[in-house]
Amino acid sequence: PLGVTFQDVSFGYGDERAPAHQGVTFDVPAGGMVALVGPSGAGKSTVFSLLERFYDHEAGTITVGGRDIRAWPLAELRGSLAYVEQDAPVLAGTLRENLLFAAPDADEKELASAVARTRLDALVERLPEGLETAVGHRGVTLSGGERQRIAIARALLRHPRLLLLDEVTSQLDAVNEQALRDVILELAQRTTVLVIAHRLSTVRHADRIVVLEEGRVRTAGTHEELIDGD
Ligand code: ADP
Ligand code: ADP
């Protein structure tokens, strides 16, 4: 897994508004889990955009895996990370089709191949309880939480060394929220996870929670520390 550091990072989108990042500093240990929280417009998504190098930061230093982000060949950088967006689109087909679609070498005819099936079976085994039985069901009938978990599973097929996860905002019920939390925790065992969290309860076990506000880190700490501080 790849660790990440932001050191005094500044960046603006080049319009009239205040810069999206104004001296942002935090780090994500390799194999750890860090959550970004804060109000809309705080700069959370910008962290992801800079890590994917959709944009280049203007000042400060970003490292990924100990290497300056500008020193990474772009394809290698993007191949090492996976981004799961909010309300990730799920194909109208079955979950099985959704998962196979994400296999890096899967094409139409390969969907039926033994390799793809073996990989899918191995993946399904790791899915949270209850989801494996849904694998034959149609995507359109899934709840928001199930769709999010499938999107995560798809990203995992690529064996990312850094997972960028934009947690669903949509009203997850308690059962789905618990399931999502379990998946995130399980993921954190295997890769580095940087998650945009809309509910502190889903990231209670993050190594660290970084609170962004108006492009700055307002505070950071464990869930317990932040709850105590309020
Ligand atoms: P949020 O949930 O982060 O408050 P929205 O859900 O309203 O924001 O919008 C989606 C996010 O995608 C926005 O935060 C915006 O910054 C980000 N975004 C939209 N277009 C781009 C882009 N071209 N590059 C980077 N980020 C973008
Ligand atoms: P968050 O994810 O915390 O909601 P963002 O990182 O999306 O915040 O946005 C930080 C600031 O940058 C906001 O003022 C937002 O409007 C602006 N912003 C985000 N994406 C874009 C974009 N693609 N173009 C211009 N401004 C953007």
GROMACS .gro file of C-alpha atoms and ligand atoms in nm:
model
  284
    1PRO     CA    1   0.000   0.000   0.000
    2LEU     CA    2   0.103   0.359  -0.064
    3GLY     CA    3   0.116   0.630   0.199
    4VAL     CA    4   0.030   0.991   0.118
    5THR     CA    5   0.158   1.321   0.252
    6PHE     CA    6   0.027   1.671   0.191
    7GLN     CA    7   0.271   1.934   0.311
    8ASP     CA    8   0.156   2.294   0.302
    9VAL     CA    9  -0.033   2.237  -0.024
   10SER     CA   10  -0.200   2.529  -0.196
   11PHE     CA   11  -0.414   2.522  -0.507
   12GLY     CA   12  -0.682   2.733  -0.674
   13TYR     CA   13  -0.903   2.653  -0.971
   14GLY     CA   14  -0.803   2.980  -1.130
   15ASP     CA   15  -1.127   3.167  -1.083
   16GLU     CA   16  -1.217   3.461  -0.862
   17ARG     CA   17  -1.296   3.256  -0.557
   18ALA     CA   18  -1.065   3.186  -0.267
   19PRO     CA   19  -0.815   2.907  -0.341
   20ALA     CA   20  -0.953   2.557  -0.281
   21HIS     CA   21  -0.646   2.465  -0.072
   22GLN     CA   22  -0.451   2.710   0.138
   23GLY     CA   23  -0.162   2.535   0.308
   24VAL     CA   24  -0.313   2.191   0.360
   25THR     CA   25  -0.101   1.950   0.564
   26PHE     CA   26  -0.190   1.595   0.666
   27ASP     CA   27  -0.064   1.246   0.607
   28VAL     CA   28  -0.204   0.902   0.549
   29PRO     CA   29   0.020   0.618   0.668
   30ALA     CA   30   0.076   0.334   0.422
   31GLY     CA   31  -0.194   0.076   0.490
   32GLY     CA   32  -0.384   0.317   0.710
   33MET     CA   33  -0.721   0.481   0.686
   34VAL     CA   34  -0.778   0.853   0.702
   35ALA     CA   35  -1.112   1.029   0.669
   36LEU     CA   36  -1.167   1.377   0.530
   37VAL     CA   37  -1.468   1.557   0.670
   38GLY     CA   38  -1.600   1.911   0.652
   39PRO     CA   39  -1.873   2.119   0.493
   40SER     CA   40  -1.941   2.135   0.121
   41GLY     CA   41  -1.676   2.340  -0.056
   42ALA     CA   42  -1.414   2.275   0.214
   43GLY     CA   43  -1.167   2.118  -0.030
   44LYS     CA   44  -1.225   1.744   0.023
   45SER     CA   45  -1.277   1.651  -0.342
   46THR     CA   46  -0.984   1.869  -0.438
   47VAL     CA   47  -0.758   1.636  -0.236
   48PHE     CA   48  -0.870   1.354  -0.465
   49SER     CA   49  -0.833   1.563  -0.782
   50LEU     CA   50  -0.476   1.654  -0.688
   51LEU     CA   51  -0.390   1.292  -0.607
   52GLU     CA   52  -0.521   1.182  -0.944
   53ARG     CA   53  -0.337   1.473  -1.100
   54PHE     CA   54  -0.639   1.612  -1.274
   55TYR     CA   55  -0.477   1.933  -1.154
   56ASP     CA   56  -0.130   2.018  -1.028
   57HIS     CA   57  -0.091   2.188  -0.692
   58GLU     CA   58   0.073   2.529  -0.697
   59ALA     CA   59   0.272   2.528  -0.374
   60GLY     CA   60   0.379   2.277  -0.113
   61THR     CA   61   0.458   1.910  -0.160
   62ILE     CA   62   0.247   1.601  -0.220
   63THR     CA   63   0.408   1.259  -0.193
   64VAL     CA   64   0.260   0.920  -0.277
   65GLY     CA   65   0.450   0.615  -0.161
   66GLY     CA   66   0.730   0.844  -0.045
   67ARG     CA   67   0.781   0.981  -0.395
   68ASP     CA   68   0.700   1.334  -0.504
   69ILE     CA   69   0.375   1.312  -0.698
   70ARG     CA   70   0.527   1.501  -0.990
   71ALA     CA   71   0.795   1.233  -1.022
   72TRP     CA   72   0.538   0.960  -1.086
   73PRO     CA   73   0.469   0.860  -1.444
   74LEU     CA   74   0.103   0.953  -1.479
   75ALA     CA   75  -0.015   0.614  -1.599
   76GLU     CA   76   0.162   0.438  -1.316
   77LEU     CA   77   0.017   0.676  -1.059
   78ARG     CA   78  -0.337   0.639  -1.186
   79GLY     CA   79  -0.293   0.264  -1.221
   80SER     CA   80  -0.200   0.243  -0.853
   81LEU     CA   81  -0.506   0.415  -0.720
   82ALA     CA   82  -0.875   0.358  -0.750
   83TYR     CA   83  -1.146   0.614  -0.700
   84VAL     CA   84  -1.495   0.518  -0.595
   85GLU     CA   85  -1.728   0.807  -0.651
   86GLN     CA   86  -2.040   0.897  -0.470
   87ASP     CA   87  -2.347   0.737  -0.625
   88ALA     CA   88  -2.120   0.529  -0.845
   89PRO     CA   89  -2.302   0.422  -1.156
   90VAL     CA   90  -2.398   0.058  -1.152
   91LEU     CA   91  -2.481  -0.113  -1.477
   92ALA     CA   92  -2.838  -0.217  -1.526
   93GLY     CA   93  -2.727  -0.580  -1.551
   94THR     CA   94  -2.665  -0.822  -1.270
   95LEU     CA   95  -2.401  -0.770  -1.005
   96ARG     CA   96  -2.208  -1.051  -1.165
   97GLU     CA   97  -2.195  -0.851  -1.486
   98ASN     CA   98  -2.105  -0.538  -1.296
   99LEU     CA   99  -1.812  -0.703  -1.129
  100LEU     CA  100  -1.681  -0.873  -1.440
  101PHE     CA  101  -1.700  -0.546  -1.625
  102ALA     CA  102  -1.436  -0.410  -1.391
  103ALA     CA  103  -1.188  -0.690  -1.435
  104PRO     CA  104  -0.895  -0.520  -1.606
  105ASP     CA  105  -0.868  -0.771  -1.888
  106ALA     CA  106  -1.234  -0.855  -1.925
  107ASP     CA  107  -1.394  -0.797  -2.261
  108GLU     CA  108  -1.724  -0.918  -2.393
  109LYS     CA  109  -1.619  -1.269  -2.469
  110GLU     CA  110  -1.399  -1.293  -2.167
  111LEU     CA  111  -1.688  -1.240  -1.933
  112ALA     CA  112  -1.750  -1.609  -1.960
  113SER     CA  113  -1.387  -1.715  -1.930
  114ALA     CA  114  -1.262  -1.932  -1.650
  115VAL     CA  115  -1.011  -1.671  -1.539
  116ALA     CA  116  -1.275  -1.406  -1.501
  117ARG     CA  117  -1.505  -1.643  -1.321
  118THR     CA  118  -1.236  -1.755  -1.080
  119ARG     CA  119  -1.151  -1.398  -1.002
  120LEU     CA  120  -1.515  -1.315  -0.949
  121ASP     CA  121  -1.568  -1.609  -0.719
  122ALA     CA  122  -1.267  -1.509  -0.512
  123LEU     CA  123  -1.405  -1.159  -0.489
  124VAL     CA  124  -1.755  -1.263  -0.402
  125GLU     CA  125  -1.616  -1.462  -0.112
  126ARG     CA  126  -1.484  -1.138   0.031
  127LEU     CA  127  -1.807  -0.948  -0.007
  128PRO     CA  128  -2.005  -0.875   0.304
  129GLU     CA  129  -2.253  -1.129   0.415
  130GLY     CA  130  -2.577  -1.117   0.223
  131LEU     CA  131  -2.426  -0.954  -0.081
  132GLU     CA  132  -2.306  -1.274  -0.240
  133THR     CA  133  -2.662  -1.395  -0.269
  134ALA     CA  134  -2.745  -1.072  -0.452
  135VAL     CA  135  -2.482  -1.135  -0.716
  136GLY     CA  136  -2.736  -1.271  -0.958
  137HIS     CA  137  -2.983  -0.990  -0.898
  138ARG     CA  138  -3.031  -0.690  -1.123
  139GLY     CA  139  -2.841  -0.371  -1.041
  140VAL     CA  140  -3.150  -0.156  -1.068
  141THR     CA  141  -3.307  -0.326  -0.769
  142LEU     CA  142  -3.017  -0.249  -0.535
  143SER     CA  143  -3.023  -0.006  -0.249
  144GLY     CA  144  -2.781   0.286  -0.237
  145GLY     CA  145  -2.563   0.107   0.014
  146GLU     CA  146  -2.548  -0.208  -0.196
  147ARG     CA  147  -2.455  -0.009  -0.503
  148GLN     CA  148  -2.177   0.162  -0.314
  149ARG     CA  149  -2.042  -0.170  -0.197
  150ILE     CA  150  -2.050  -0.310  -0.547
  151ALA     CA  151  -1.863  -0.005  -0.671
  152ILE     CA  152  -1.602  -0.071  -0.402
  153ALA     CA  153  -1.580  -0.434  -0.503
  154ARG     CA  154  -1.527  -0.330  -0.865
  155ALA     CA  155  -1.245  -0.100  -0.763
  156LEU     CA  156  -1.086  -0.382  -0.563
  157LEU     CA  157  -1.061  -0.599  -0.871
  158ARG     CA  158  -0.787  -0.362  -0.981
  159HIS     CA  159  -0.587  -0.422  -0.662
  160PRO     CA  160  -0.534  -0.054  -0.589
  161ARG     CA  161  -0.247   0.045  -0.362
  162LEU     CA  162  -0.444   0.352  -0.262
  163LEU     CA  163  -0.821   0.369  -0.253
  164LEU     CA  164  -1.000   0.703  -0.272
  165LEU     CA  165  -1.352   0.657  -0.152
  166ASP     CA  166  -1.628   0.915  -0.165
  167GLU     CA  167  -1.879   0.779   0.079
  168VAL     CA  168  -2.245   0.790  -0.010
  169THR     CA  169  -2.442   1.077   0.132
  170SER     CA  170  -2.776   0.930   0.047
  171GLN     CA  171  -2.983   0.826   0.341
  172LEU     CA  172  -2.835   0.489   0.424
  173ASP     CA  173  -3.040   0.298   0.675
  174ALA     CA  174  -2.868   0.163   0.984
  175VAL     CA  175  -2.816  -0.181   0.834
  176ASN     CA  176  -2.656  -0.046   0.518
  177GLU     CA  177  -2.446   0.200   0.710
  178GLN     CA  178  -2.314  -0.079   0.929
  179ALA     CA  179  -2.242  -0.289   0.621
  180LEU     CA  180  -2.058  -0.003   0.451
  181ARG     CA  181  -1.856   0.060   0.765
  182ASP     CA  182  -1.762  -0.307   0.779
  183VAL     CA  183  -1.645  -0.304   0.417
  184ILE     CA  184  -1.438   0.008   0.471
  185LEU     CA  185  -1.278  -0.144   0.779
  186GLU     CA  186  -1.203  -0.463   0.596
  187LEU     CA  187  -1.049  -0.267   0.310
  188ALA     CA  188  -0.828  -0.079   0.547
  189GLN     CA  189  -0.657  -0.408   0.628
  190ARG     CA  190  -0.542  -0.448   0.270
  191THR     CA  191  -0.473  -0.109   0.121
  192THR     CA  192  -0.441   0.257   0.208
  193VAL     CA  193  -0.783   0.420   0.229
  194LEU     CA  194  -0.858   0.788   0.205
  195VAL     CA  195  -1.229   0.841   0.249
  196ILE     CA  196  -1.449   1.148   0.221
  197ALA     CA  197  -1.689   1.089   0.505
  198HIS     CA  198  -2.025   1.250   0.545
  199ARG     CA  199  -2.100   1.079   0.870
  200LEU     CA  200  -1.844   1.049   1.143
  201SER     CA  201  -2.006   0.725   1.257
  202THR     CA  202  -1.892   0.542   0.944
  203VAL     CA  203  -1.528   0.630   1.007
  204ARG     CA  204  -1.514   0.581   1.380
  205HIS     CA  205  -1.218   0.348   1.335
  206ALA     CA  206  -1.015   0.566   1.101
  207ASP     CA  207  -0.657   0.616   1.216
  208ARG     CA  208  -0.719   0.984   1.182
  209ILE     CA  209  -0.996   1.222   1.084
  210VAL     CA  210  -0.892   1.542   0.911
  211VAL     CA  211  -1.145   1.824   0.931
  212LEU     CA  212  -1.120   2.066   0.638
  213GLU     CA  213  -1.281   2.407   0.632
  214GLU     CA  214  -1.243   2.672   0.365
  215GLY     CA  215  -0.935   2.508   0.220
  216ARG     CA  216  -0.753   2.464   0.548
  217VAL     CA  217  -0.715   2.186   0.800
  218ARG     CA  218  -0.919   2.304   1.095
  219THR     CA  219  -0.837   2.015   1.322
  220ALA     CA  220  -0.736   1.652   1.304
  221GLY     CA  221  -0.742   1.359   1.539
  222THR     CA  222  -0.903   1.030   1.619
  223HIS     CA  223  -1.279   1.002   1.638
  224GLU     CA  224  -1.260   1.001   2.017
  225GLU     CA  225  -1.040   1.307   2.026
  226LEU     CA  226  -1.271   1.501   1.796
  227ILE     CA  227  -1.585   1.401   1.986
  228ASP     CA  228  -1.422   1.498   2.317
  229GLY     CA  229  -1.314   1.832   2.174
  230ASP     CA  230  -1.666   1.935   2.082
  231ADP     P1  231  -1.963   1.786  -0.246
  231ADP     O1  232  -2.043   1.664  -0.216
  231ADP     O2  233  -1.815   1.761  -0.248
  231ADP     O3  234  -1.998   1.904  -0.165
  231ADP     P2  235  -2.108   1.794  -0.500
  231ADP     O4  236  -2.156   1.654  -0.478
  231ADP     O5  237  -2.205   1.905  -0.507
  231ADP     O6  238  -1.992   1.833  -0.396
  231ADP     O7  239  -2.025   1.800  -0.635
  231ADP     C1  240  -1.938   1.699  -0.675
  231ADP     C2  241  -1.794   1.735  -0.652
  231ADP     O8  242  -1.717   1.707  -0.768
  231ADP     C3  243  -1.772   1.881  -0.621
  231ADP     O9  244  -1.717   1.890  -0.492
  231ADP     C4  245  -1.674   1.935  -0.721
  231ADP    O10  246  -1.568   2.002  -0.661
  231ADP     C5  247  -1.620   1.808  -0.782
  231ADP     N1  248  -1.594   1.836  -0.922
  231ADP     C6  249  -1.684   1.863  -1.016
  231ADP     N2  250  -1.625   1.878  -1.134
  231ADP     C7  251  -1.494   1.858  -1.111
  231ADP     C8  252  -1.378   1.860  -1.194
  231ADP     N3  253  -1.382   1.883  -1.324
  231ADP     N4  254  -1.261   1.835  -1.136
  231ADP     C9  255  -1.252   1.812  -1.007
  231ADP     N5  256  -1.355   1.809  -0.924
  231ADP    C10  257  -1.474   1.834  -0.977
  232ADP     P1  258  -1.567   1.962  -0.103
  232ADP     O1  259  -1.531   1.834  -0.171
  232ADP     O2  260  -1.519   1.969   0.038
  232ADP     O3  261  -1.712   1.993  -0.112
  232ADP     P2  262  -1.422   2.083  -0.319
  232ADP     O4  263  -1.283   2.037  -0.310
  232ADP     O5  264  -1.510   2.020  -0.419
  232ADP     O6  265  -1.488   2.079  -0.176
  232ADP     O7  266  -1.424   2.239  -0.348
  232ADP     C1  267  -1.336   2.332  -0.287
  232ADP     C2  268  -1.357   2.465  -0.356
  232ADP     O8  269  -1.314   2.456  -0.492
  232ADP     C3  270  -1.501   2.511  -0.362
  232ADP     O9  271  -1.502   2.650  -0.351
  232ADP     C4  272  -1.545   2.465  -0.498
  232ADP    O10  273  -1.649   2.547  -0.545
  232ADP     C5  274  -1.421   2.484  -0.580
  232ADP     N1  275  -1.414   2.388  -0.691
  232ADP     C6  276  -1.418   2.255  -0.683
  232ADP     N2  277  -1.406   2.196  -0.802
  232ADP     C7  278  -1.395   2.297  -0.891
  232ADP     C8  279  -1.380   2.303  -1.031
  232ADP     N3  280  -1.371   2.195  -1.105
  232ADP     N4  281  -1.371   2.425  -1.089
  232ADP     C9  282  -1.378   2.537  -1.015
  232ADP     N5  283  -1.392   2.540  -0.882
  232ADP    C10  284  -1.400   2.420  -0.820
   0.00000   0.00000   0.00000
